[in-house]
Short mmCIF file of C-alpha atoms and ligand atoms in Angstrom, two decimals:
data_model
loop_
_atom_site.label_atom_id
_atom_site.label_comp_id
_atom_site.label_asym_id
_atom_site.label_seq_id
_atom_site.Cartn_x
_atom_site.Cartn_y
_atom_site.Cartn_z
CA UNK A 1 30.22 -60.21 13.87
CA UNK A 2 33.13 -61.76 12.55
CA UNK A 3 32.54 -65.72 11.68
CA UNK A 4 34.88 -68.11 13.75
CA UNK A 5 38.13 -68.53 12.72
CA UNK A 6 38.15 -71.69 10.86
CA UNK A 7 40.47 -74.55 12.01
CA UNK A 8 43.85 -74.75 10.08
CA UNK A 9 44.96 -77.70 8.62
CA UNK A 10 47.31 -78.81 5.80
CA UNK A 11 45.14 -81.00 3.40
CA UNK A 12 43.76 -78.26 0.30
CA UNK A 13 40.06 -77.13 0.88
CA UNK A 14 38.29 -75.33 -2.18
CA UNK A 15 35.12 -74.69 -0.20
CA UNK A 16 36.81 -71.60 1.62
CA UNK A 17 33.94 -68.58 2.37
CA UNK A 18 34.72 -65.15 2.40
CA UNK A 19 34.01 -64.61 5.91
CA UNK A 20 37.02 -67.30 6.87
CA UNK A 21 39.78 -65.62 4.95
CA UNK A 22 38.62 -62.22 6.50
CA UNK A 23 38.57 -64.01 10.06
CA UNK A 24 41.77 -65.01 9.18
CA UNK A 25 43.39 -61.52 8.41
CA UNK A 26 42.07 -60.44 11.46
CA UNK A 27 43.97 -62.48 13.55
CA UNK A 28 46.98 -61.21 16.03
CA UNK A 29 50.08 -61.00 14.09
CA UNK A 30 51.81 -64.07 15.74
CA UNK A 31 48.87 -66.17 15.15
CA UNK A 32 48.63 -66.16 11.60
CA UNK A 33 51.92 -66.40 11.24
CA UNK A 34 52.27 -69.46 13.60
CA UNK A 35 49.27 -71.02 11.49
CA UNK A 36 50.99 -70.55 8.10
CA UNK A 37 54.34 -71.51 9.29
CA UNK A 38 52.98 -74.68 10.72
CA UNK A 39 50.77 -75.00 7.37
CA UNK A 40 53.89 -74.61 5.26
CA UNK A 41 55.64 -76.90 7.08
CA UNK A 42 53.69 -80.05 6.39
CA UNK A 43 54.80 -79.51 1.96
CA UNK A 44 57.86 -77.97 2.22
CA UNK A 45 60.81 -77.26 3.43
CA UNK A 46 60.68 -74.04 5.48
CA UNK A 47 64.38 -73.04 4.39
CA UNK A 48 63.93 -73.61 0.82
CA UNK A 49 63.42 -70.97 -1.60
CA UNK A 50 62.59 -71.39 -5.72
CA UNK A 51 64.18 -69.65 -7.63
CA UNK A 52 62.87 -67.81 -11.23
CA UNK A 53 64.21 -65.09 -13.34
CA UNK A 54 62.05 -63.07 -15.27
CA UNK A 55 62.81 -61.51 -19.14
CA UNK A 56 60.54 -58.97 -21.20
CA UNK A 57 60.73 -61.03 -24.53
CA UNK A 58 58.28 -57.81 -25.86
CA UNK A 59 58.27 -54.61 -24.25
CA UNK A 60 55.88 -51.85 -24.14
CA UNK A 61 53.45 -50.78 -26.82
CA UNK A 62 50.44 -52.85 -25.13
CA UNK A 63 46.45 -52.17 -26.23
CA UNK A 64 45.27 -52.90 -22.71
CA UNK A 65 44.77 -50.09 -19.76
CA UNK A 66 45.78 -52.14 -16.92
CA UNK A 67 46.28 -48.83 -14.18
CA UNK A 68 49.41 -50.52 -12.67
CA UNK A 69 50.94 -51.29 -15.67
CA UNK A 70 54.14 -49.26 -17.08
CA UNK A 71 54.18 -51.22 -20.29
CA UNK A 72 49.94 -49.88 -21.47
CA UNK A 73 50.54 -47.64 -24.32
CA UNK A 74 47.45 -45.58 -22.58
CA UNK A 75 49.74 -43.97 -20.11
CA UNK A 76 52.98 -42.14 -21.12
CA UNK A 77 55.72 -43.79 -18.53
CA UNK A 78 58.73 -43.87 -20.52
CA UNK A 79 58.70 -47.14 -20.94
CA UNK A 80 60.30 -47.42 -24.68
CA UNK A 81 58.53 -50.37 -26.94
CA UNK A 82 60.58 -53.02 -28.66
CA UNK A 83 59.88 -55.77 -31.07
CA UNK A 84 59.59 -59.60 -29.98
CA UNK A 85 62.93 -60.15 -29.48
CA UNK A 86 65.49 -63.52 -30.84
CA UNK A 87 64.76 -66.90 -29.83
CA UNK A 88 68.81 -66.46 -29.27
CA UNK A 89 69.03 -63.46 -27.32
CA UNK A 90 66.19 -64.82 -25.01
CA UNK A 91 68.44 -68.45 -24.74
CA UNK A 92 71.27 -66.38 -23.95
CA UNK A 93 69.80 -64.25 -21.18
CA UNK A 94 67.88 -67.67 -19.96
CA UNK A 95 71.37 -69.69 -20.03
CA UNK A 96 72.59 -66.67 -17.66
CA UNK A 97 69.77 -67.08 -15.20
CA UNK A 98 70.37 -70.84 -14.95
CA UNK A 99 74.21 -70.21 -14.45
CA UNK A 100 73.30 -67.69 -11.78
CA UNK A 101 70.76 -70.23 -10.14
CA UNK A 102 67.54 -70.11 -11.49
CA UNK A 103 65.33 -72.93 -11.99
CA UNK A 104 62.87 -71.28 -13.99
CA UNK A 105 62.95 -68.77 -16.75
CA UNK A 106 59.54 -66.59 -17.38
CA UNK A 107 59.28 -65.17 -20.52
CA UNK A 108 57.09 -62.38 -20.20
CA UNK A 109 55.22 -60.14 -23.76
CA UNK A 110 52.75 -56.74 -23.41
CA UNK A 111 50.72 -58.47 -25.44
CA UNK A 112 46.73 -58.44 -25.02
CA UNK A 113 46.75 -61.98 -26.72
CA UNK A 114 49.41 -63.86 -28.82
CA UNK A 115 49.00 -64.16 -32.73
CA UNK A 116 49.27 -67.24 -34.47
CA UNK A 117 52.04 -66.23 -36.32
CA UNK A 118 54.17 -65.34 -33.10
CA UNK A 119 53.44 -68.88 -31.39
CA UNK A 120 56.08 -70.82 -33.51
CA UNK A 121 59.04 -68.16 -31.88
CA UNK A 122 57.52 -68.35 -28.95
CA UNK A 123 57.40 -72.36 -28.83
CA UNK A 124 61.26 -72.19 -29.50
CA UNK A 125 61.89 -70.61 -26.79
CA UNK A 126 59.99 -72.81 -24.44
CA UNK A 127 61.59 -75.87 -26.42
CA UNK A 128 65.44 -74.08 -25.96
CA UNK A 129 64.63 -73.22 -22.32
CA UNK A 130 63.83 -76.67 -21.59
CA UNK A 131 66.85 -78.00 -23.35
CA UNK A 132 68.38 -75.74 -20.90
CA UNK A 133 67.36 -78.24 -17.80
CA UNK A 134 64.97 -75.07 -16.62
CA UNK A 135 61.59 -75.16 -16.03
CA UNK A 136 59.86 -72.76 -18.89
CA UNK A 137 57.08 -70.25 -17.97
CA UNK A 138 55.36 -67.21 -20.22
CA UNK A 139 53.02 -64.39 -20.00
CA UNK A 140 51.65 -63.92 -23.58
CA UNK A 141 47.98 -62.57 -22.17
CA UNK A 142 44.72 -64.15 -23.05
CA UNK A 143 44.86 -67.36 -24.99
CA UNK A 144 42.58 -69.87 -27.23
CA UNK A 145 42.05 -73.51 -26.05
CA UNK A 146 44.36 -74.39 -29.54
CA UNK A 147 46.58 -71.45 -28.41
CA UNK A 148 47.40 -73.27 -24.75
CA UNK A 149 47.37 -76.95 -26.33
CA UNK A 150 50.14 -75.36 -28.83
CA UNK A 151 52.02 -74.15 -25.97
CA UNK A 152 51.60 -77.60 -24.29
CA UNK A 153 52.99 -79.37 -26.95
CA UNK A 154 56.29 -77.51 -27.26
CA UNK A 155 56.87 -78.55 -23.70
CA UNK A 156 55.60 -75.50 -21.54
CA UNK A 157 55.37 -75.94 -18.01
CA UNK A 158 53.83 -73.15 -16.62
CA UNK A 159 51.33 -70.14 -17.75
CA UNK A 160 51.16 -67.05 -15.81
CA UNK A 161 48.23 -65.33 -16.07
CA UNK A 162 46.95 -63.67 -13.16
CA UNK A 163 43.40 -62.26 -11.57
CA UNK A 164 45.39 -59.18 -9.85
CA UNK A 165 42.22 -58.37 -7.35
CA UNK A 166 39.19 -59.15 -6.26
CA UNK A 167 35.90 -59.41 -9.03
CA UNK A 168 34.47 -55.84 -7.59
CA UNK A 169 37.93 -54.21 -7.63
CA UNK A 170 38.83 -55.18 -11.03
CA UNK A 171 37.27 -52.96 -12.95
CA UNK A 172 38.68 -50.06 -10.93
CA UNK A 173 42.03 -51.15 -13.00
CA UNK A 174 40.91 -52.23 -15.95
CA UNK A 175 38.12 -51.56 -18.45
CA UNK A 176 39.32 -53.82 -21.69
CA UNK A 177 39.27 -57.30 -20.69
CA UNK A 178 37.23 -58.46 -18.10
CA UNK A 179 37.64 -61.16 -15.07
CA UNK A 180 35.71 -63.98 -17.12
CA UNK A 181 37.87 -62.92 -19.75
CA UNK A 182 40.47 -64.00 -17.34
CA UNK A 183 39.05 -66.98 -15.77
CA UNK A 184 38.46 -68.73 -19.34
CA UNK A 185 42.00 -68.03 -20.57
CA UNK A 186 43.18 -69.61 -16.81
CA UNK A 187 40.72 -72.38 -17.75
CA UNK A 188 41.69 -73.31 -21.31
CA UNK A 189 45.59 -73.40 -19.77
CA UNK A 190 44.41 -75.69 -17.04
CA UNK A 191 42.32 -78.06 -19.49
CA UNK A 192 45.70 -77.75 -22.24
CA UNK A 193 47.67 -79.85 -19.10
CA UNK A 194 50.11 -76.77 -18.38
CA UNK A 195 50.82 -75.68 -14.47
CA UNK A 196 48.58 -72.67 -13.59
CA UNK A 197 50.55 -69.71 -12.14
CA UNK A 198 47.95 -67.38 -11.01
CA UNK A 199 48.26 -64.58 -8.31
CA UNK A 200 47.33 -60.95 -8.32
CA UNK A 201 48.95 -57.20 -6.95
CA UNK A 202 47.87 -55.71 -4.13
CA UNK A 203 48.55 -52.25 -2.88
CA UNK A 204 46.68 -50.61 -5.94
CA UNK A 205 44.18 -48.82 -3.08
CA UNK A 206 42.00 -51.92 -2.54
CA UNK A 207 40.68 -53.04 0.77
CA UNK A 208 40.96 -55.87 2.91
CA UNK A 209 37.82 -57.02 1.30
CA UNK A 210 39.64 -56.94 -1.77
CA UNK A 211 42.53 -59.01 -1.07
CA UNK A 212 40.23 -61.21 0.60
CA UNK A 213 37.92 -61.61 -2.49
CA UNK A 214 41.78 -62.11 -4.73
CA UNK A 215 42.61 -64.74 -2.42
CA UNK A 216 38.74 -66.35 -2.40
CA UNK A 217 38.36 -67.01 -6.41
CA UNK A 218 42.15 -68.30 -6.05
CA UNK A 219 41.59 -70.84 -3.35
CA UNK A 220 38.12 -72.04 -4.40
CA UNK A 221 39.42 -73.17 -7.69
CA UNK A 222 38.59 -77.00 -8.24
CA UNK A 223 42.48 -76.96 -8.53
CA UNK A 224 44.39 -74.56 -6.75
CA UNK A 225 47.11 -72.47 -8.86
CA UNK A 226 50.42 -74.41 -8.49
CA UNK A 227 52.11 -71.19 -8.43
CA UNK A 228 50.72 -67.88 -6.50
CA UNK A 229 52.46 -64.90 -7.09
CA UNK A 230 51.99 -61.94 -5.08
CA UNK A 231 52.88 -58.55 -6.46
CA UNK A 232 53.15 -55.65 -4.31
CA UNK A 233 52.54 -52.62 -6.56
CA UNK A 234 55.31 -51.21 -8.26
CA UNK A 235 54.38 -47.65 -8.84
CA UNK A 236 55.26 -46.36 -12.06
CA UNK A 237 54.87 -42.72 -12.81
CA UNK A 238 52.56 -41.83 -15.72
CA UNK A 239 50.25 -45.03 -14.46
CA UNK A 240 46.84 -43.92 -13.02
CA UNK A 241 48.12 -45.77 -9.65
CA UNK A 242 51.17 -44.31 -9.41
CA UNK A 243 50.00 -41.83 -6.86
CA UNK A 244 48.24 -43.81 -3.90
CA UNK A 245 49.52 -44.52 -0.76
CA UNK A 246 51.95 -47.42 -0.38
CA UNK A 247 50.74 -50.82 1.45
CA UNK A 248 51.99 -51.07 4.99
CA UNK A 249 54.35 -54.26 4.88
CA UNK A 250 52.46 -55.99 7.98
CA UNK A 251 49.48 -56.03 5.86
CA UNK A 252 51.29 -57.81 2.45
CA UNK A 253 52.87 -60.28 5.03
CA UNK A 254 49.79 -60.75 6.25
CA UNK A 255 48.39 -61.48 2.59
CA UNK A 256 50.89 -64.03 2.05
CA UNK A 257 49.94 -65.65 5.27
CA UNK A 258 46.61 -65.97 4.40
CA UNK A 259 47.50 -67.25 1.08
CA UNK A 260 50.08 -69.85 2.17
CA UNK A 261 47.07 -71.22 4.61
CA UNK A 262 44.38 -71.21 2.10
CA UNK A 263 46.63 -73.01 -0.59
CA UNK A 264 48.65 -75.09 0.98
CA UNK A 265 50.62 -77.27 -1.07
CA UNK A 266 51.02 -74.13 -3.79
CA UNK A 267 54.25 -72.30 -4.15
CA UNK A 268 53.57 -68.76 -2.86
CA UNK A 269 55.86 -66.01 -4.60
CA UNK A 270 57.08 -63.26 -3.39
CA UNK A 271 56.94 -61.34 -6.40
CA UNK A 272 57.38 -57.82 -7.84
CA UNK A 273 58.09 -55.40 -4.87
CA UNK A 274 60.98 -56.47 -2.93
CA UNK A 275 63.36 -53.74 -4.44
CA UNK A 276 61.22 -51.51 -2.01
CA UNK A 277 60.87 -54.06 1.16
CA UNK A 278 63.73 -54.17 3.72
CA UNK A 279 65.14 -57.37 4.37
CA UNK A 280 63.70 -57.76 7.29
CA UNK A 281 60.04 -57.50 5.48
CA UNK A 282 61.18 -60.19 3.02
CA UNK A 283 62.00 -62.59 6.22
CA UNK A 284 58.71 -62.20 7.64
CA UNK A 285 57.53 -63.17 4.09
CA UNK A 286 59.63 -66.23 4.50
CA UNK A 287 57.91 -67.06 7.82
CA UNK A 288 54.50 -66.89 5.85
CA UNK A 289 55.08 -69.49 3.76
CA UNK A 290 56.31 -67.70 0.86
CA UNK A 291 58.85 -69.96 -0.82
CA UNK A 292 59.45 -68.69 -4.37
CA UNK A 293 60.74 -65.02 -5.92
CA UNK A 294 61.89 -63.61 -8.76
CA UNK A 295 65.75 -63.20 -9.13
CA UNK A 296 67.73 -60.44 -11.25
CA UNK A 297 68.23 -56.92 -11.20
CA UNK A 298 65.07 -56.50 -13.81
CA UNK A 299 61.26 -57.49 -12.75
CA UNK A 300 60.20 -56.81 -16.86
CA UNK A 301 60.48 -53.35 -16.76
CA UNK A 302 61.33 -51.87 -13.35
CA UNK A 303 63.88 -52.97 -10.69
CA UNK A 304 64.37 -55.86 -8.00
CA UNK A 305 67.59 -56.53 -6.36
CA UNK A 306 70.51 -58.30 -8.03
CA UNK A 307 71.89 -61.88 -7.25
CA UNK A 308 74.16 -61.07 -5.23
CA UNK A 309 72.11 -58.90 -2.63
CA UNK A 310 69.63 -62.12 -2.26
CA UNK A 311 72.39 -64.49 -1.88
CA UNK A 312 73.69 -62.06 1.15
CA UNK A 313 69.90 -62.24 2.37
CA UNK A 314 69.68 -65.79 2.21
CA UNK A 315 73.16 -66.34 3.95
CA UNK A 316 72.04 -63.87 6.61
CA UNK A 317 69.25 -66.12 6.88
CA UNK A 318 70.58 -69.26 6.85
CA UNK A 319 68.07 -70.46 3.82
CA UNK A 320 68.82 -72.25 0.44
CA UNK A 321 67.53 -72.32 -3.41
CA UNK A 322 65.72 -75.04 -4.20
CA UNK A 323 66.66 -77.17 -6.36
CA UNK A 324 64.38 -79.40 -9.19
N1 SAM B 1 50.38 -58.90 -20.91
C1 SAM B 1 50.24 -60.09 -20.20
C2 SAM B 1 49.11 -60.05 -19.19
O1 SAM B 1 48.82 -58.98 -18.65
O2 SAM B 1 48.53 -61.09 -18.93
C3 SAM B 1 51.51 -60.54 -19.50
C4 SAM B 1 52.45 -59.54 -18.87
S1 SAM B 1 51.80 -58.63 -17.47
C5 SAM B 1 53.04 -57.39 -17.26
C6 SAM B 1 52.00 -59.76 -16.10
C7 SAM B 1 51.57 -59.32 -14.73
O3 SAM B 1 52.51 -58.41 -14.17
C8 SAM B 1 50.26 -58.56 -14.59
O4 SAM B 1 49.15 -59.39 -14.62
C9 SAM B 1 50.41 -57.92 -13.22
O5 SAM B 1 49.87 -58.77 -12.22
C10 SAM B 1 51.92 -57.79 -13.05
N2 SAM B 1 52.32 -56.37 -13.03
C11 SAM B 1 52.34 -55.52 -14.08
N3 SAM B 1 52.72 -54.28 -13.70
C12 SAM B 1 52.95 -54.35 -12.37
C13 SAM B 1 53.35 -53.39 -11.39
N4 SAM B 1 53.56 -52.12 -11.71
N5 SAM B 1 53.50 -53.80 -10.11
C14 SAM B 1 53.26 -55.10 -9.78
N6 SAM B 1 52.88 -56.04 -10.66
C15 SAM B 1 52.71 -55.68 -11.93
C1 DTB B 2 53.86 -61.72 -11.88
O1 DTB B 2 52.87 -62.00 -11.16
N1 DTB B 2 54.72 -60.74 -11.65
C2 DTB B 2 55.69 -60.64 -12.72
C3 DTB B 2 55.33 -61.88 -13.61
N2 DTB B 2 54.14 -62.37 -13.01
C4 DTB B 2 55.20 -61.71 -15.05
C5 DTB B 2 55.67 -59.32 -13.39
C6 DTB B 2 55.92 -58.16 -12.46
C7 DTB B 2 56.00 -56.91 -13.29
C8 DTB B 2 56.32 -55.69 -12.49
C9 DTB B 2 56.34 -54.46 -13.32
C10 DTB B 2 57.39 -54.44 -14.38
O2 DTB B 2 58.56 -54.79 -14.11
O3 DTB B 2 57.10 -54.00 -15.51
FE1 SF4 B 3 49.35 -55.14 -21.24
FE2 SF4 B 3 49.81 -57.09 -19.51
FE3 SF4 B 3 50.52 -54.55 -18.96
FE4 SF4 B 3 47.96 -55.19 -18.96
S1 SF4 B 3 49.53 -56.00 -17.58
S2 SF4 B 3 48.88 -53.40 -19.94
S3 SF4 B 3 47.92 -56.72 -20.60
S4 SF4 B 3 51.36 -55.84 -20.55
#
């Protein structure tokens, strides 16, 4: 029997059980959404979209065998592997994002964990990015406690590092880190002082008991990610993904839905995936309390649309960037 669905209110719980965020994705359609429209509407403003751009500062080349990823040097997907690239190229391509709207840039590296050695470019460009006026985010991989207070020091303001599925799914996708490995890297960035941005992919041939579980370490963290991204698979030939079936778009709304309820106050992306989602998919997004994506014609390695095609979305839909 399925346990009652619990009452939905906008203050952040961390006691959330499994059985409530199932009960939750079971609900009619217009339910849930109703519930994490009204939810979203008590932190935000429903109209109001944040906007990031995303750059591969190094590409390809990477020790881990992530099954999603097109950047693992286990799988051949023509993805070609380059070199940490210039603090000034990044500052370039980050001065571009802010002139095109972005509040945030997100330096991204296929790395399985920074070395020393590459932390004093790397702080550089968090330092030039927030010189910028942006907000500064990266994706380096698994870090040291000195490693995230480094990072904190030059300024960073977010870490992405995310959990991508539930504990018994995980190592389905990958067999060379594990999720502890994960949760003490997320741990050491939280304890450094730097914003947690923490999310996971779904559409890699989980279950509903696997998005559930995702969504069930996320929300019973003592302190709930500020950012949540959710990734809809990108299938990448050459990845051993590639080759499932694709999600049905009702059931990643209905992921951000859930997510938007169980975290209230975090800002729920809508992340890698919309080059494949009509518009009409990304609206009902909207209307589940997502509130941030990624903007650009690049995600790090495969496509999402350009500027222009959101700005025609968000005129069609009457909503607004967000400003800092
Ligand atoms: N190497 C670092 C790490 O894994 O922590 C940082 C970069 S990694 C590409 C960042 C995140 O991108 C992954 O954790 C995963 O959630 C997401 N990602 C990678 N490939 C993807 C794909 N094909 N579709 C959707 N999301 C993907
Ligand atoms: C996140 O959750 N999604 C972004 C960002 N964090 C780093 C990455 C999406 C990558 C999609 C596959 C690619 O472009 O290589
Ligand atoms: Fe490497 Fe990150 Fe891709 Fe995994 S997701 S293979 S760690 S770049």
């Amino acid at each position: 029997m399925n346990a009652p669905v619990p009452s939905c209110n906008a203050i952040p719980r961390h006691d959330w059980t499994r059985d409530e965020l199932q009960s939750l994705f079971s609900l009619p359609f217009p339910e849930l959404i109703y519930r994490a429209q009204s939810i979203h509407r008590a932190h935000f403003d429903p109209t109001e979209v944040q906007i990031s751009t995303l750059l591969s500062i190094k590409t390809g080349g990477c020790p881990e065998d992530c099954a999603y990823c097109p950047q693992s040097a286990s799988y051949d997907t023509g993805v070609k592997a380059a070199k940490l690239m210039d603090v000034d190229a990044v500052l370039a391509d980050a001065r571009a994002a802010r002139d095109a709207g972005a509040t945030r840039f997100c330096m991204g590296a296929a790395w399985r964990s920074p070395k020393d050695k590459d932390l004093g470019h790397i702080c550089e460009m968090i330092e030039g990015v927030k010189a910028l006026g942006m907000e500064s985010c990266v994706t380096l991989g698994m870090l040291t406690e000195t490693q995230a207070q480094r990072l904190k020091s030059s300024g960073l303001d977010y870490y992405n590092h995310n959990i991508d599925t539930s504990p018994e799914f995980y190592g389905e996708i990958i067999t060379t880190r594990t999720y502890q490995d994960r949760l003490d890297t997320l741990a050491a960035v939280r304890d450094a002082g730097i914003h947690v941005c923490c999310g996971g992919i779904v559409g890699m041939g989980e279950t509903v008991a696997d998005r559930v579980g995702m969504l069930h370490t996320l929300a019973t963290m003592p302190v709930h990610p500020e950012s949540v991204p959710i990734n809809m698979l990108m299938q990448v030939e050459g990845t051993p993904v590639s080759k499932g079936q694709t999600l049905d778009p009702i059931e990643f709304v209905r992921t951000i839905a859930v997510a938007r309820i169980a975290m209230p106050k975090s800002m729920v992306r809508l992340s890698a995936g919309r080059e494949l989602m009509s518009a009409e998919t990304q609206a009902l997004c909207f209307l589940a309390g997502a509130n941030s994506i990624f903007q650009g014609p690049k995600l790090l390695t495969t496509p999402n649309p350009a500027a222009d095609e959101d700005h025609h979305l968000f005129e069609r839909l009457g909503m607004n960037a967000m400003a800092l």
